[in-house]
mmCIF file of C-alpha atoms in Angstrom:
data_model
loop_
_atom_site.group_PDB
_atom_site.id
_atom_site.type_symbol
_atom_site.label_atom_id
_atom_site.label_comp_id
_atom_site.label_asym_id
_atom_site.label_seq_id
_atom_site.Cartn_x
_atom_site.Cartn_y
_atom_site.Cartn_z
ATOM 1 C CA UNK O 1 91.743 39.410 35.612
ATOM 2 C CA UNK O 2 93.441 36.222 36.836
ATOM 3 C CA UNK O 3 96.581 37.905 35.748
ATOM 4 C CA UNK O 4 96.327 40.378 38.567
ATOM 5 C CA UNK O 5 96.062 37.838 41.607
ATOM 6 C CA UNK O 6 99.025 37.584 43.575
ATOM 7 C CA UNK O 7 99.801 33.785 42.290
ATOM 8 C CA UNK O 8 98.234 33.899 38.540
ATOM 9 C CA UNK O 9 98.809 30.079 37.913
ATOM 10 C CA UNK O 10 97.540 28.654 41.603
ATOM 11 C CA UNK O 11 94.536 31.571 40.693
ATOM 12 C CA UNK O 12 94.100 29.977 37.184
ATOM 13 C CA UNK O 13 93.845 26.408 38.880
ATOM 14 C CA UNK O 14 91.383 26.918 40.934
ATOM 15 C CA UNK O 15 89.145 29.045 38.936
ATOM 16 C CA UNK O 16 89.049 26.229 36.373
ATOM 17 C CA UNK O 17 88.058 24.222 39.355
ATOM 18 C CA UNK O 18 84.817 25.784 40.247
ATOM 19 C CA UNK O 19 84.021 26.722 37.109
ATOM 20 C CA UNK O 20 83.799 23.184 36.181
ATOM 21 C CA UNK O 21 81.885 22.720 39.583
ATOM 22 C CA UNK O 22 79.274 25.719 38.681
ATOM 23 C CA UNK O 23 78.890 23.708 35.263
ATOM 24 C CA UNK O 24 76.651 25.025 32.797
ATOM 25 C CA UNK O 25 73.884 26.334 35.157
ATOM 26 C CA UNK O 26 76.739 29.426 34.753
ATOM 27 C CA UNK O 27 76.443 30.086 31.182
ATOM 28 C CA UNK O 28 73.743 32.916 31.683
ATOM 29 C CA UNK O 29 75.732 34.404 34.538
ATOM 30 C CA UNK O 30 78.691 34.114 32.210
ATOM 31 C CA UNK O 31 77.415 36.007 29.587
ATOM 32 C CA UNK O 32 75.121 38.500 31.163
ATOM 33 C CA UNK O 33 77.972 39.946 33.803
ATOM 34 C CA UNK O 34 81.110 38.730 32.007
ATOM 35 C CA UNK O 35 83.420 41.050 33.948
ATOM 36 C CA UNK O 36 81.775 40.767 37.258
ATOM 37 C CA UNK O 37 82.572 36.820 36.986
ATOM 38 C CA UNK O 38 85.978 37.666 36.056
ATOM 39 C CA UNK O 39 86.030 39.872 39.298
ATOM 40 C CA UNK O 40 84.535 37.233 41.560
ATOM 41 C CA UNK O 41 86.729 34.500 40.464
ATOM 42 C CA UNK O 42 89.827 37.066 41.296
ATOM 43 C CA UNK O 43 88.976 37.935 44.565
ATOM 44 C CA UNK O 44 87.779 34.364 45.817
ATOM 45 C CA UNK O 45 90.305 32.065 44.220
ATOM 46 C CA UNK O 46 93.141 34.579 43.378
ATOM 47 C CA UNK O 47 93.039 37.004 46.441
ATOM 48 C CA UNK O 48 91.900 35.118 49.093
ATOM 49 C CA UNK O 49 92.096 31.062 47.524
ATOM 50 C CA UNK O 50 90.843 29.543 50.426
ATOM 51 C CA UNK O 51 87.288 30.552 49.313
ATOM 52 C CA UNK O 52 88.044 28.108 46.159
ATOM 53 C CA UNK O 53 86.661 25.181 48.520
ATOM 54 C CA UNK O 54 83.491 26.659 49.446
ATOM 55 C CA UNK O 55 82.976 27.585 45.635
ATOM 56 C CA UNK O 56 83.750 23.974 45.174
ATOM 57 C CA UNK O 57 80.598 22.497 47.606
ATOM 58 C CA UNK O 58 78.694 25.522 46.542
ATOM 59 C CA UNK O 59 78.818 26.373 43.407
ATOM 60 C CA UNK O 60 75.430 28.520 43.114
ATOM 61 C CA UNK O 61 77.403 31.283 45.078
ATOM 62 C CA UNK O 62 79.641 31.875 42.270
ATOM 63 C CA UNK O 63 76.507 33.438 40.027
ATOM 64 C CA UNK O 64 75.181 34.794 43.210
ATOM 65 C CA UNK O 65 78.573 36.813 43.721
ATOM 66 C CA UNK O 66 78.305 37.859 39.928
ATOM 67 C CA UNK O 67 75.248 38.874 39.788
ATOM 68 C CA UNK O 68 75.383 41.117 43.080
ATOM 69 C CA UNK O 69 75.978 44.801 41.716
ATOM 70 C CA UNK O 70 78.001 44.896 45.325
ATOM 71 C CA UNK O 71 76.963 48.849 45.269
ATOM 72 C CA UNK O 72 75.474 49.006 49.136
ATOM 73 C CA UNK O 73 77.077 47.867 52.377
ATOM 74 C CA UNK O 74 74.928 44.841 54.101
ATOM 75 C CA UNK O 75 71.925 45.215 55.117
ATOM 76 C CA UNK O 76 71.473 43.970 59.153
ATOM 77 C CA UNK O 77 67.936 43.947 58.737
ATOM 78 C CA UNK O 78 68.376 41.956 55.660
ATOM 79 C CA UNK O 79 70.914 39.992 56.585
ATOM 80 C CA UNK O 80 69.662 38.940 59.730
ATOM 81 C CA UNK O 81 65.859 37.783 57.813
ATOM 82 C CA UNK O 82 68.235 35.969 55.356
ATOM 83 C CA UNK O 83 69.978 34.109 58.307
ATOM 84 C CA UNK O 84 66.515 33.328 60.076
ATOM 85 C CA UNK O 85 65.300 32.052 56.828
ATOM 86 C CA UNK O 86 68.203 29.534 56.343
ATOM 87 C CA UNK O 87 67.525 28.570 60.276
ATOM 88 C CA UNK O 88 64.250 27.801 60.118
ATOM 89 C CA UNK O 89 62.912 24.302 60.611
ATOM 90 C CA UNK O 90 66.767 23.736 61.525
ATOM 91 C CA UNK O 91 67.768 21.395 64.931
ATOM 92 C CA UNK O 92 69.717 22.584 67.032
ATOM 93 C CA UNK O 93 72.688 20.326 65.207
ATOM 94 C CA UNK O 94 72.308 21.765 62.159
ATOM 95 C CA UNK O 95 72.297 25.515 63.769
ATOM 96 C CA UNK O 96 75.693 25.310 63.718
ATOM 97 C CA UNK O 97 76.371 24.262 60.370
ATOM 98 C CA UNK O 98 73.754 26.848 59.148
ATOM 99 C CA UNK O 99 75.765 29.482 60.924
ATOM 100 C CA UNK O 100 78.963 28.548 59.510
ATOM 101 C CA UNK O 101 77.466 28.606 55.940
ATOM 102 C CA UNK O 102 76.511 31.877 56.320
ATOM 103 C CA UNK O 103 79.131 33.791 57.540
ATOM 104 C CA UNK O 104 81.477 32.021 54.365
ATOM 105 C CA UNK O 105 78.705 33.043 51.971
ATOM 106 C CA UNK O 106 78.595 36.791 53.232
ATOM 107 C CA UNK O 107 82.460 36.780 53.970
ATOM 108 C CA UNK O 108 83.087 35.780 50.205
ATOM 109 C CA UNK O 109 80.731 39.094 49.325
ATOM 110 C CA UNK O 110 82.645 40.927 51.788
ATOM 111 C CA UNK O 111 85.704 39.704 50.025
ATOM 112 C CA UNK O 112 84.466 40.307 46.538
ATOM 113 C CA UNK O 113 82.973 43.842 47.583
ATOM 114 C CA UNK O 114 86.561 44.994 49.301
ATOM 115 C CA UNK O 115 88.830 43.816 46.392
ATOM 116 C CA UNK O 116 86.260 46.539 44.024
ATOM 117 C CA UNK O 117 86.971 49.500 46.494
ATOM 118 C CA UNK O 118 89.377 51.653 46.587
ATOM 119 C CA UNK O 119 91.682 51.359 49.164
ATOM 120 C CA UNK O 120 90.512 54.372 51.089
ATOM 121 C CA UNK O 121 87.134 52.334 51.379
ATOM 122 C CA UNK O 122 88.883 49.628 53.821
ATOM 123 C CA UNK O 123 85.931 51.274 56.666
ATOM 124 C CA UNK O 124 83.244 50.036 54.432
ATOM 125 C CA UNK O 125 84.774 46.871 54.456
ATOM 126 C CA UNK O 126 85.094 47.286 58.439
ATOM 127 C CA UNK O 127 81.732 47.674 58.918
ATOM 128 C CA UNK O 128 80.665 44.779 56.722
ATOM 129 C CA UNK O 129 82.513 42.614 58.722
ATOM 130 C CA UNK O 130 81.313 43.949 61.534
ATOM 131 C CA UNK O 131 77.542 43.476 60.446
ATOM 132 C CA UNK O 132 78.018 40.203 59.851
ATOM 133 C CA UNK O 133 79.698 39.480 63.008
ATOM 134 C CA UNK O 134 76.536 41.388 65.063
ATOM 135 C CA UNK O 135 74.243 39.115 63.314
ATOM 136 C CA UNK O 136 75.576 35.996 63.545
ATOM 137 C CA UNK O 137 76.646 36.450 67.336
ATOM 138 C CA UNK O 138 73.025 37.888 68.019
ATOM 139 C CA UNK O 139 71.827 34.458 66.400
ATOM 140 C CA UNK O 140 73.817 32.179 67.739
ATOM 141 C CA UNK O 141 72.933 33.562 71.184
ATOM 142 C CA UNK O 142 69.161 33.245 70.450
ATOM 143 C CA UNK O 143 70.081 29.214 69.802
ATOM 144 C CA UNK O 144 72.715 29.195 73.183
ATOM 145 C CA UNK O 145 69.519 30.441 75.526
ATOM 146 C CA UNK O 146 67.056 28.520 73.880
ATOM 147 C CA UNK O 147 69.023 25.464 74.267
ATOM 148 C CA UNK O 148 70.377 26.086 77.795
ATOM 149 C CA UNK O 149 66.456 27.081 78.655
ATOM 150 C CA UNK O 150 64.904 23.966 77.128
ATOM 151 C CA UNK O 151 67.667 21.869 79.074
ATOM 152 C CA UNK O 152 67.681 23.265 82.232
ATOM 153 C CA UNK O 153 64.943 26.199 82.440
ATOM 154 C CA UNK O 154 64.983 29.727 81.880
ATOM 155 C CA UNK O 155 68.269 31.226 83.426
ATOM 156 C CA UNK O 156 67.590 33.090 86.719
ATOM 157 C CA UNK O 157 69.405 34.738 89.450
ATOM 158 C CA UNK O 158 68.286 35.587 93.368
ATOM 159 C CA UNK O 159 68.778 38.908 94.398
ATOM 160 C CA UNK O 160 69.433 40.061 98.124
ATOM 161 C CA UNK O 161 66.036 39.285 99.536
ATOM 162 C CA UNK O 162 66.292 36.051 97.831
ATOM 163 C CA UNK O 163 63.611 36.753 94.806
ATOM 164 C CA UNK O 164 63.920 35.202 91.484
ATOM 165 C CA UNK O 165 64.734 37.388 88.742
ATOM 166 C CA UNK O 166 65.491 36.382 84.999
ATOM 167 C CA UNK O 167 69.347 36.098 84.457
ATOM 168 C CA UNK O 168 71.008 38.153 81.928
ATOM 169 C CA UNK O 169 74.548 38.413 80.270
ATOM 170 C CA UNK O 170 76.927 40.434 78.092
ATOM 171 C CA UNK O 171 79.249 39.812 75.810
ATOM 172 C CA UNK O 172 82.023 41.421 74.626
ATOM 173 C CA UNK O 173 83.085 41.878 71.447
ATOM 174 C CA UNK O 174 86.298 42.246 70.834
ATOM 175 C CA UNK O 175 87.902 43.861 67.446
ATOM 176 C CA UNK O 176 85.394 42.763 64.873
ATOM 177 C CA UNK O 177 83.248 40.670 67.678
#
């Protein structure tokens, strides 16, 4: 499969690297979805190498990926219970790094998923991305008002007359948010 990536040797490189890093806690992945592997380790270190580091630091993604039938789009609902999951109990210091491990795990599915379609598919891909994106902007909102809230109150706004009223915003998302 490595064969097919668009620089076979660099591919080959790193996908000795991260085997190495999955170790043998891989074997059963290995053997029970031989060609998914094969497919994982093309898109993520042939197709789109930069991936190779994140396989490197985490390694249990790699029989995550392979064992992932990658039939249905994301799941927001899903998704977004995942995402709380991993935030819970987090600070808001280690929001951030929370939210940046999760959009590389679910971009590398993404990634994985889109190199198994066919290229008329590329709105499946779309919306995956744009899932994703909803989520993690929805989330990382949640943790912006909390924090500005805790810090300096609940955000309001006076209207004409001069009553309080609780603030609210917008954003806009822009191509895939």
């Amino acid at each position: 499969a490595l064969a097919n990536a668009p620089d076979p040797a660099a591919a080959a490189r790193l996908a000795e690297q991260v085997l190495a890093a999955a170790g043998p806690a891989l074997d059963e992945t290995a053997a029970r979805h031989p060609g998914r592997l094969a497919h994982v380790l093309l898109a993520l270190c042939g197709v789109a190498p930069f991936f190779a580091s994140w396989l490197l630091r985490e390694p249990a993604w790699l029989a995550e990926l392979a064992a992932d039938d990658l039939a249905a789009p994301l799941d927001p609902a899903a998704l977004a219970a995942r995402l709380d999951d991993a935030l819970a109990g987090t600070d808001e210091d280690g929001a951030a790094s929370v939210l940046r491990r999760f959009k590389y795990r679910w971009l590398a599915r993404i990634v994985v998923r889109d190199c198994a379609l066919p290229l008329a598919a590329s709105g499946e891909t779309l919306g995956d991305l744009s899932r994703l994106a909803e989520v993690l902007l929805d989330r990382a909102l949640r943790i912006a008002h909390a924090r500005v809230s805790a810090q300096l109150g609940p955000p309001e706004w006076r209207d004409a007359q001069g009553r309080a009223a609780p603030a609210t915003f917008c954003v806009l998302g822009l191509g895939k948010l």
